[in-house]
Coordinates of N, CA and C in Angstrom, one line a residue:
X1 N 0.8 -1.2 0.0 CA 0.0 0.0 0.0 C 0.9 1.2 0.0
X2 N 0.8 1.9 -0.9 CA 1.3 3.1 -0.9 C 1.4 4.5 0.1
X3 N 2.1 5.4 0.2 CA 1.9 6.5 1.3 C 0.9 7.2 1.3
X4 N 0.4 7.3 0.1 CA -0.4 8.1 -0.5 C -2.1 7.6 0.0
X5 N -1.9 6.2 -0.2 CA -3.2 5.5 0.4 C -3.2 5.2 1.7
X6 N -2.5 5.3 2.5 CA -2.5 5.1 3.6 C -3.3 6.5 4.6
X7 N -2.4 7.3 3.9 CA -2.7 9.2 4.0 C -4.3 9.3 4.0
X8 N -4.7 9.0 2.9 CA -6.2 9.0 2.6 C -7.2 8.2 3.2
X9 N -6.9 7.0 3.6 CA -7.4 6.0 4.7 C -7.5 7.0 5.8
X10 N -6.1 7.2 6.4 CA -6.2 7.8 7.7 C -7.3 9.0 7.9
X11 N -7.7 10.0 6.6 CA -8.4 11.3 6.6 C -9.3 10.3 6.7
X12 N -10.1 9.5 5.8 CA -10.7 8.9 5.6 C -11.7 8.3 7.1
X13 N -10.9 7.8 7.1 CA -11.4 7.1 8.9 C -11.5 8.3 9.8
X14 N -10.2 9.0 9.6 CA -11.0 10.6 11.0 C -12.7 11.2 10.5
X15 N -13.1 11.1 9.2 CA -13.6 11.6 8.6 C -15.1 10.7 9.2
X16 N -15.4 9.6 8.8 CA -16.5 8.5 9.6 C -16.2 8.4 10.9
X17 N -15.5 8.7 11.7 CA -15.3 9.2 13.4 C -16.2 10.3 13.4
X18 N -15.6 11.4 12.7 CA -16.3 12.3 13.2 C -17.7 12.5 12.8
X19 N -18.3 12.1 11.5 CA -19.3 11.8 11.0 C -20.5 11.0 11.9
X20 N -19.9 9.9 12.2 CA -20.8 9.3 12.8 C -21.0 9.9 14.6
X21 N -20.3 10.6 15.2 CA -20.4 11.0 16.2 C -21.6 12.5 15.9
X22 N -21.0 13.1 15.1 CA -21.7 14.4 14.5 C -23.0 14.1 14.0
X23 N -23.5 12.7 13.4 CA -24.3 12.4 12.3 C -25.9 12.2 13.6
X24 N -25.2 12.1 15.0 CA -26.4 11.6 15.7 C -27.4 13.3 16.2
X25 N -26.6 14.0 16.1 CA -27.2 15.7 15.9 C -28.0 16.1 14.6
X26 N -27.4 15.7 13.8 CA -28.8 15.7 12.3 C -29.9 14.7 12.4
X27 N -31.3 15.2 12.4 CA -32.2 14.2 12.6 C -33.8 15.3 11.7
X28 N -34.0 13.6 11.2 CA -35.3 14.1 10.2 C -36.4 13.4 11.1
X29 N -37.4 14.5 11.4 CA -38.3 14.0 12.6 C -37.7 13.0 13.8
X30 N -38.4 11.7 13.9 CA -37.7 11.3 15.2 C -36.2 10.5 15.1
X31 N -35.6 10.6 13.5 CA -34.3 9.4 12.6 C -33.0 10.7 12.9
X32 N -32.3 9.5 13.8 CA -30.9 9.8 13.5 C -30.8 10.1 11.6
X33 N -29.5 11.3 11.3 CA -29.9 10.6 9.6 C -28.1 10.8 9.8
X34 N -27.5 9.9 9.0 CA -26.4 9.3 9.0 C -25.8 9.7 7.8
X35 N -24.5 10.6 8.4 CA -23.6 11.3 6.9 C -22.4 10.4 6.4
X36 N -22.3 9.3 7.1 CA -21.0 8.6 7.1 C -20.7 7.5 6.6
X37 N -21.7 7.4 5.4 CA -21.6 6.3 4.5 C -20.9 7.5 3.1
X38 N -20.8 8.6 2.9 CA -20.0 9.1 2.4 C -18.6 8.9 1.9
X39 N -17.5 9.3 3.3 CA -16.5 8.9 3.2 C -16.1 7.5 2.8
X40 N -17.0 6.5 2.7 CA -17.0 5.3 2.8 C -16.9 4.9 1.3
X41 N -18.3 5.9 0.7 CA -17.8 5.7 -1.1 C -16.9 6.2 -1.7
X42 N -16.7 7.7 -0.6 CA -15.1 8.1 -1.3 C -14.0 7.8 -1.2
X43 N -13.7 6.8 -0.1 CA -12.7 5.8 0.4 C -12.2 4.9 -0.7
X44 N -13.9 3.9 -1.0 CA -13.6 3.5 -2.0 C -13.3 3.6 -3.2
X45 N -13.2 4.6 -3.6 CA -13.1 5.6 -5.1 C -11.8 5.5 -4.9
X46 N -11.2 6.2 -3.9 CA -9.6 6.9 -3.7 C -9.0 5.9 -3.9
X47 N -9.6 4.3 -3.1 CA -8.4 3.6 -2.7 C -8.7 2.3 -2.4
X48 N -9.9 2.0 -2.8 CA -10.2 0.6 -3.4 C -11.0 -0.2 -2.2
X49 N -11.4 -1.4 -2.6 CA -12.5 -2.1 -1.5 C -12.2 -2.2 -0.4
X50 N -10.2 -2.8 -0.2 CA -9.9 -2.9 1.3 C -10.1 -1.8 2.2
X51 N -9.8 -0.6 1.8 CA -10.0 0.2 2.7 C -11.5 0.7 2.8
X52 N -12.4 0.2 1.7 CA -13.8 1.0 2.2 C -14.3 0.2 3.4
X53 N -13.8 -1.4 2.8 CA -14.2 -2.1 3.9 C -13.7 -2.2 5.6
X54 N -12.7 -1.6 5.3 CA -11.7 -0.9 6.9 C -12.5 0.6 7.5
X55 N -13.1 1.2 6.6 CA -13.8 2.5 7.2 C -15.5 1.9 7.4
X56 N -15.7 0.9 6.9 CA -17.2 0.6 7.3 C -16.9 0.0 8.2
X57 N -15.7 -1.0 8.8 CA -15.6 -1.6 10.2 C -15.5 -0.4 11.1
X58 N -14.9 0.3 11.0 CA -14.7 1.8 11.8 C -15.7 2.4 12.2
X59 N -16.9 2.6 10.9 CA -18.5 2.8 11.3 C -18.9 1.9 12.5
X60 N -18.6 0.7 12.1 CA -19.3 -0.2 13.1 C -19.0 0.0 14.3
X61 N -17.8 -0.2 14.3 CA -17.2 0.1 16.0 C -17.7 1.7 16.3
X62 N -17.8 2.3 15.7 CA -17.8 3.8 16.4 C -19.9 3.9 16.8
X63 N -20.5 3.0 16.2 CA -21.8 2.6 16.5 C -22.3 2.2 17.6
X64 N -20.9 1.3 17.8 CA -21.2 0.1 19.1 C -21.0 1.1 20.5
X65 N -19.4 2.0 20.3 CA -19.6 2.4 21.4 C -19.9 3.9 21.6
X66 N -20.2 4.4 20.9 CA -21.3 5.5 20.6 C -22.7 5.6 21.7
X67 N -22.6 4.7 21.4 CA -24.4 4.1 22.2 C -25.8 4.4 21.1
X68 N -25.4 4.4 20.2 CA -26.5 4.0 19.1 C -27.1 2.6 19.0
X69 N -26.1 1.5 19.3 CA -26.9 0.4 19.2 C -27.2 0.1 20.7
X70 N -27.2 0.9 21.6 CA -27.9 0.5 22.9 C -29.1 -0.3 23.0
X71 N -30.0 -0.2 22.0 CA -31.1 -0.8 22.6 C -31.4 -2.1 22.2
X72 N -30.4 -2.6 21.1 CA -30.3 -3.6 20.5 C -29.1 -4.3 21.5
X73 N -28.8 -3.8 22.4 CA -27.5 -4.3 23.0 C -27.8 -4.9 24.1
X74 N -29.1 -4.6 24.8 CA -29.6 -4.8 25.9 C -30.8 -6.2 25.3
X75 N -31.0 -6.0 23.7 CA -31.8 -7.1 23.4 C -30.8 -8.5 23.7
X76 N -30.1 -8.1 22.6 CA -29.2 -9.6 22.1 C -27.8 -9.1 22.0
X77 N -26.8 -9.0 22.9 CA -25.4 -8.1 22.4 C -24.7 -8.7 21.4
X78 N -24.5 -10.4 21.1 CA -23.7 -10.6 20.2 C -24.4 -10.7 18.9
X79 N -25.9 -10.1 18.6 CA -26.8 -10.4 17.3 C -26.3 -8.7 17.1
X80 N -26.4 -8.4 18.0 CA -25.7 -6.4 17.8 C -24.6 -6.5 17.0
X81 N -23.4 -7.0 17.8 CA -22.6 -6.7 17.1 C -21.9 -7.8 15.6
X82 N -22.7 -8.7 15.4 CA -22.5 -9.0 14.4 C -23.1 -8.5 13.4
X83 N -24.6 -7.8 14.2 CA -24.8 -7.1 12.6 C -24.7 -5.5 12.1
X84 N -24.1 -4.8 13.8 CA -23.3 -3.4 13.1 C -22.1 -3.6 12.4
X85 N -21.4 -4.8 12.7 CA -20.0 -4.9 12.1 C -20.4 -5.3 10.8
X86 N -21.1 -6.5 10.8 CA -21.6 -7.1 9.5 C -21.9 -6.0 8.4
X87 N -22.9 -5.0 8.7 CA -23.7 -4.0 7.7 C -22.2 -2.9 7.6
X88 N -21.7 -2.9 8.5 CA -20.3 -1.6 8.1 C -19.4 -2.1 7.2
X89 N -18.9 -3.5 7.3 CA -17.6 -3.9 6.6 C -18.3 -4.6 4.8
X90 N -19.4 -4.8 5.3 CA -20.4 -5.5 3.5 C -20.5 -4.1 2.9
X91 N -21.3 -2.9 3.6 CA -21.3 -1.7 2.5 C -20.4 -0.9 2.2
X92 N -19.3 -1.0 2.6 CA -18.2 -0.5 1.8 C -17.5 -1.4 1.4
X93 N -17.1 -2.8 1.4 CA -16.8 -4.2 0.6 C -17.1 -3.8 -0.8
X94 N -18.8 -3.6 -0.5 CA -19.6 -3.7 -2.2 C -19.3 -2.7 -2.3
X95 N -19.3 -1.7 -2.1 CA -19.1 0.0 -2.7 C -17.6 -0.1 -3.7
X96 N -16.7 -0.7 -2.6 CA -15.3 -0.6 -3.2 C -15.6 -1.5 -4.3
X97 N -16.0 -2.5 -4.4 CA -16.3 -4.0 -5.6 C -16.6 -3.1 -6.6
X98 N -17.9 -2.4 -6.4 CA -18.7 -2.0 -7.4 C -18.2 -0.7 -8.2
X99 N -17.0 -0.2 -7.0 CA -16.5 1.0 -7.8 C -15.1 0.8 -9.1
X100 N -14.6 -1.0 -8.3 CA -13.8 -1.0 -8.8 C -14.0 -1.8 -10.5
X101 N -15.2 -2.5 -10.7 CA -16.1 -3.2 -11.5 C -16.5 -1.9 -13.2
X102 N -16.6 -0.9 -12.4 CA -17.3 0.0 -13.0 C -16.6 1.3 -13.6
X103 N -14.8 1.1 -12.9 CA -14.2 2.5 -13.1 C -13.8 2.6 -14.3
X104 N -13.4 1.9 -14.9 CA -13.0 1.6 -16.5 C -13.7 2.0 -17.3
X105 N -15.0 2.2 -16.7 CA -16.5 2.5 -18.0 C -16.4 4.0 -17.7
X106 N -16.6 4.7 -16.6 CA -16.9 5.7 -16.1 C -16.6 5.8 -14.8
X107 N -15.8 6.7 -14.2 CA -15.5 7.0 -13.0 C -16.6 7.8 -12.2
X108 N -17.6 8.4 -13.0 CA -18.3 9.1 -12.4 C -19.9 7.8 -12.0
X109 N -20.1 7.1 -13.0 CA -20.8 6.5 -13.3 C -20.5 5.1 -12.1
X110 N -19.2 5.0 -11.8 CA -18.9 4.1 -10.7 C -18.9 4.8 -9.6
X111 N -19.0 5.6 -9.2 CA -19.0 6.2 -7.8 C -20.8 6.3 -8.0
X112 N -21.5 6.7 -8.6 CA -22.6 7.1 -8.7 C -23.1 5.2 -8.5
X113 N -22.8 4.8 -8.8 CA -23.6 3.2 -8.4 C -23.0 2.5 -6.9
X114 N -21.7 3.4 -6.7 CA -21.6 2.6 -5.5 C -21.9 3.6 -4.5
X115 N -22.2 4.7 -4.7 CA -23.1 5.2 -3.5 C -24.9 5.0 -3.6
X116 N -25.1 4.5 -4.5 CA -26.4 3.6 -4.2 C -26.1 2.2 -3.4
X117 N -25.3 1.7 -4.2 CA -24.8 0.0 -3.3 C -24.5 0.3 -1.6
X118 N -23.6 1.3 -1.3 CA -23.4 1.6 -0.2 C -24.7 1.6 0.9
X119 N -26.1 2.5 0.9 CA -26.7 2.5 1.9 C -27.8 0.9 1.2
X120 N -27.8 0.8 0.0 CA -28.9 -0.7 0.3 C -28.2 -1.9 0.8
X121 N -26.7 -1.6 1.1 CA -26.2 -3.0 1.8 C -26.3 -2.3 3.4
X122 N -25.7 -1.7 3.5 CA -26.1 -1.4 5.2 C -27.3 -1.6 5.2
X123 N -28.7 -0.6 4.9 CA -29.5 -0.8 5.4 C -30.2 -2.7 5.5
X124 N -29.8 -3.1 4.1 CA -29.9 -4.5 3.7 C -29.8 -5.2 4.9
X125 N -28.4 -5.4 5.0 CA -28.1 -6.1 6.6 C -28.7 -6.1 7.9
X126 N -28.7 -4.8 7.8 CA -29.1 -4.2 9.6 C -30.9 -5.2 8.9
X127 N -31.8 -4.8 8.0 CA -33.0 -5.4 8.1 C -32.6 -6.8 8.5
X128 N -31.9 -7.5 7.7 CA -31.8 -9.1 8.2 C -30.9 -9.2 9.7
X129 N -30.4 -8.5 10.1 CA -30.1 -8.9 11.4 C -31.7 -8.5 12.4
X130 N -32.2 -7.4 11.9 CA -33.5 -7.7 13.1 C -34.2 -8.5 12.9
X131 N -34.1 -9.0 11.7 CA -35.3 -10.5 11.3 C -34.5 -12.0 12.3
X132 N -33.1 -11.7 11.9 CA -32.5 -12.9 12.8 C -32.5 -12.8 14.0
X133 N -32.0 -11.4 14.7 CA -32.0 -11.5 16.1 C -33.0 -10.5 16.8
X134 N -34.0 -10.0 16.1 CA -34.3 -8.6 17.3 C -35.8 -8.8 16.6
X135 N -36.2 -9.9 16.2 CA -37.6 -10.4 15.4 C -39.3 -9.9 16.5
X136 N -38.6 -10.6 17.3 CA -39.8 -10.6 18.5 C -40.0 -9.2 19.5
X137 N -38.8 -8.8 19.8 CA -38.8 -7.2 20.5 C -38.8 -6.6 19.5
X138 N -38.8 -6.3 17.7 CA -39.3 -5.4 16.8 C -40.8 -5.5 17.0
X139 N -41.5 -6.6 17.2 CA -42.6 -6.8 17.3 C -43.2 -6.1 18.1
X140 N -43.0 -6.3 19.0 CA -43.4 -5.2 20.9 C -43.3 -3.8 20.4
X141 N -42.2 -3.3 19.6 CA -41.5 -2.1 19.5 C -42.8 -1.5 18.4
X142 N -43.0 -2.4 17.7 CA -43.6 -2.2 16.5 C -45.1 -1.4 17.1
X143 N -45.6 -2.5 17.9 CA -47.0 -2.6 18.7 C -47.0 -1.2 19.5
X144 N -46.2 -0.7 19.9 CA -45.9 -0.2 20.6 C -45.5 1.4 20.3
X145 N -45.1 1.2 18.9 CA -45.4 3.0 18.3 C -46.3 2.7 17.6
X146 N -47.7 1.9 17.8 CA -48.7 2.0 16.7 C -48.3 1.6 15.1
X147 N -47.4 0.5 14.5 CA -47.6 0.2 13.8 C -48.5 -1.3 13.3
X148 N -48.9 -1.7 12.3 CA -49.2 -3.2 12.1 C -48.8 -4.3 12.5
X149 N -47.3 -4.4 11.7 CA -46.8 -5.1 11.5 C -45.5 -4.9 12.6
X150 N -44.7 -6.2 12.2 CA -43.1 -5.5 13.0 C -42.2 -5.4 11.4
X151 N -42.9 -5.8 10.3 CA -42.0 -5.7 9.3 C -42.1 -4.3 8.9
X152 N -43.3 -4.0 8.9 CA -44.0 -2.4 8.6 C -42.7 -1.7 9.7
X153 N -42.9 -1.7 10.6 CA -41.9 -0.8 11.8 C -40.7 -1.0 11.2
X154 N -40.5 -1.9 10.7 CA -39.1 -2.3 10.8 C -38.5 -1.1 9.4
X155 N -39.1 -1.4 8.1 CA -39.2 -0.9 7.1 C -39.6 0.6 7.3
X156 N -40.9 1.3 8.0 CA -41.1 2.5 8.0 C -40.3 3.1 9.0
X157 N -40.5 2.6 10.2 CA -39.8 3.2 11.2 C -38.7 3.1 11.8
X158 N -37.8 1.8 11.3 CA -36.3 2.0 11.8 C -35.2 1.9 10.5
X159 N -35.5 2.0 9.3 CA -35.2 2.4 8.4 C -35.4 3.0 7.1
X160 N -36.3 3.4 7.1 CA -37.3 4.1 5.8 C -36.8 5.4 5.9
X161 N -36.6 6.1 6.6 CA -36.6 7.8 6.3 C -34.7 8.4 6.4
X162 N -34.4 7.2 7.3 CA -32.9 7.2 7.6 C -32.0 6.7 6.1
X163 N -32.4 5.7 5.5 CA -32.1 5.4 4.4 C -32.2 6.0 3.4
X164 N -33.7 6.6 3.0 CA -34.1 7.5 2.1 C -33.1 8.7 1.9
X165 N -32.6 9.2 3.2 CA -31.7 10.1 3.3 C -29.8 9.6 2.7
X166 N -29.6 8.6 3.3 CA -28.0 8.5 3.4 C -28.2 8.2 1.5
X167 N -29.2 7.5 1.1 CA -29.5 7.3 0.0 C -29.1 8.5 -1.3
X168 N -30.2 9.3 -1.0 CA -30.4 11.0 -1.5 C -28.8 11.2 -1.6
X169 N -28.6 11.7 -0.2 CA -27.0 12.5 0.1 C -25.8 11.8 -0.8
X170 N -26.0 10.4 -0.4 CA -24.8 10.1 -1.4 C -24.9 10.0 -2.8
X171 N -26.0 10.0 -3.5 CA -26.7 10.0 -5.1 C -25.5 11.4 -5.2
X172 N -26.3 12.4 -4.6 CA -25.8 14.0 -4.6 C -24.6 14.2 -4.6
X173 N -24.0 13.8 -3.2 CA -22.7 14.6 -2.8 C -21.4 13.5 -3.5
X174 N -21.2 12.4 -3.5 CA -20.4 11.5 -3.6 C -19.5 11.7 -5.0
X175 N -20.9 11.9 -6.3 CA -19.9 12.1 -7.3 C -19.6 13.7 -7.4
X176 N -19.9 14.5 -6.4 CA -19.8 15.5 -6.5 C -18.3 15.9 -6.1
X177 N -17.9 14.9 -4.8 CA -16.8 15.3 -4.2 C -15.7 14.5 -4.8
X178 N -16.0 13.3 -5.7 CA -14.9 12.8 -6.6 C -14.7 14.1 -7.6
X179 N -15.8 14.4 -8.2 CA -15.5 15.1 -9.5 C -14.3 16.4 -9.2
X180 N -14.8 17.3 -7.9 CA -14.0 18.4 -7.3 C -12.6 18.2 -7.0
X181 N -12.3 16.4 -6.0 CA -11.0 16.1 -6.0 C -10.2 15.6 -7.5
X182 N -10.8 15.6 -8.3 CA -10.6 14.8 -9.6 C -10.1 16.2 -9.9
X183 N -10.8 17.4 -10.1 CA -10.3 18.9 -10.6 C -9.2 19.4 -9.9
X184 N -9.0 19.1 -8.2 CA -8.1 19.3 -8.1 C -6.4 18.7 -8.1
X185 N -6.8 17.8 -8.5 CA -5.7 17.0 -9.0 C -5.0 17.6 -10.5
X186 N -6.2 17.9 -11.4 CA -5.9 18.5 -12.2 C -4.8 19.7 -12.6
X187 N -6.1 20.3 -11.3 CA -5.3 21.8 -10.7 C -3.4 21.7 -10.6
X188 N -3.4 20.9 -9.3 CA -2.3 20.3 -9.2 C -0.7 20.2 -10.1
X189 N -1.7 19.8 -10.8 CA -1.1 18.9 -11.9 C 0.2 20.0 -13.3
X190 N -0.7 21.0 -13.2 CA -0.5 22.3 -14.3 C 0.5 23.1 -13.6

């Protein structure tokens, strides 16, 4: 690994530290909304799958002791953390896969699909971990803010508007902030 990627890792990871500590102050009605699958596609843009997949474990851990998964921690602690770690280290895995699959066609066109890939694999996961481990307290949870279902809660209320969001943001910002580091490189360059 180069100095150069290592450098970038390192911003990289300060970058989803601070995001995800920051990210629990931005909220759309009652949803955390989460800025820190970002750096995670720019990670993998910069510097390939290993490292998106090192900044999505970084997510995870900064989740766990954050106290964001508190309530899941008191359900089932090791269903917790296999599926914050699980959903952090698979959405930037695939991010980096998909960016690296796609960068030969279009670099813009590869960042733009792996910041789609990026929040439907987190969110992806995190849904099948509460189907595996948090099935029956979604249920209660469910009943309990007035939904139908616990798949309804699960879908509307613990990931529907959170998603919708990291979703949007990264469509927007992700090839935005390749294209600008891409200019300044340019810049650079002359």
């Amino acid at each position: 690994m180069s100095t150069k990627t290592l450098v970038l890792a390192a911003i990289m990871t300060a970058l989803v530290i601070i995001l995800q500590f920051m990210g629990t102050f931005v909220r759309l009605g009652p949803f955390q909304c989460s800025l820190v699958l970002m750096p995670i596609v720019v990670g993998a843009a910069l510097c390939g799958p290993t490292i998106s997949a090192w900044l999505g474990f970084v997510f995870g851990m900064v989740v766990l002791l954050n106290g964001d998964a508190a309530a899941f921690l008191t359900v089932n602690a090791i269903g917790t953390v296999i599926t914050v770690l699980a959903k952090g280290i698979l959405c930037g895995l695939c991010a980096g896969l998909v960016y690296n699959l796609l960068k030969n066609k279009n670099i813009y066109l590869a960042v733009l699909c792996s910041a789609i890939v990026c929040p439907v694999v987190n969110t992806g996961v995190f849904l099948i971990g509460c189907l595996l481990f948090f099935f029956e307290t979604i249920k209660e949870w469910g009943l309990a803010a007035g939904f139908g279902t616990a798949v309804e809660y699960m879908f509307l209320g613990l990931a529907g508007a959170n998603f919708l969001f990291e979703l949007i943001t990264n469509i927007v910002l992700c090839p935005a902030i390749i294209r600008i580091l891409n200019l300044g490189k340019k810049i650079l360059k002359k």
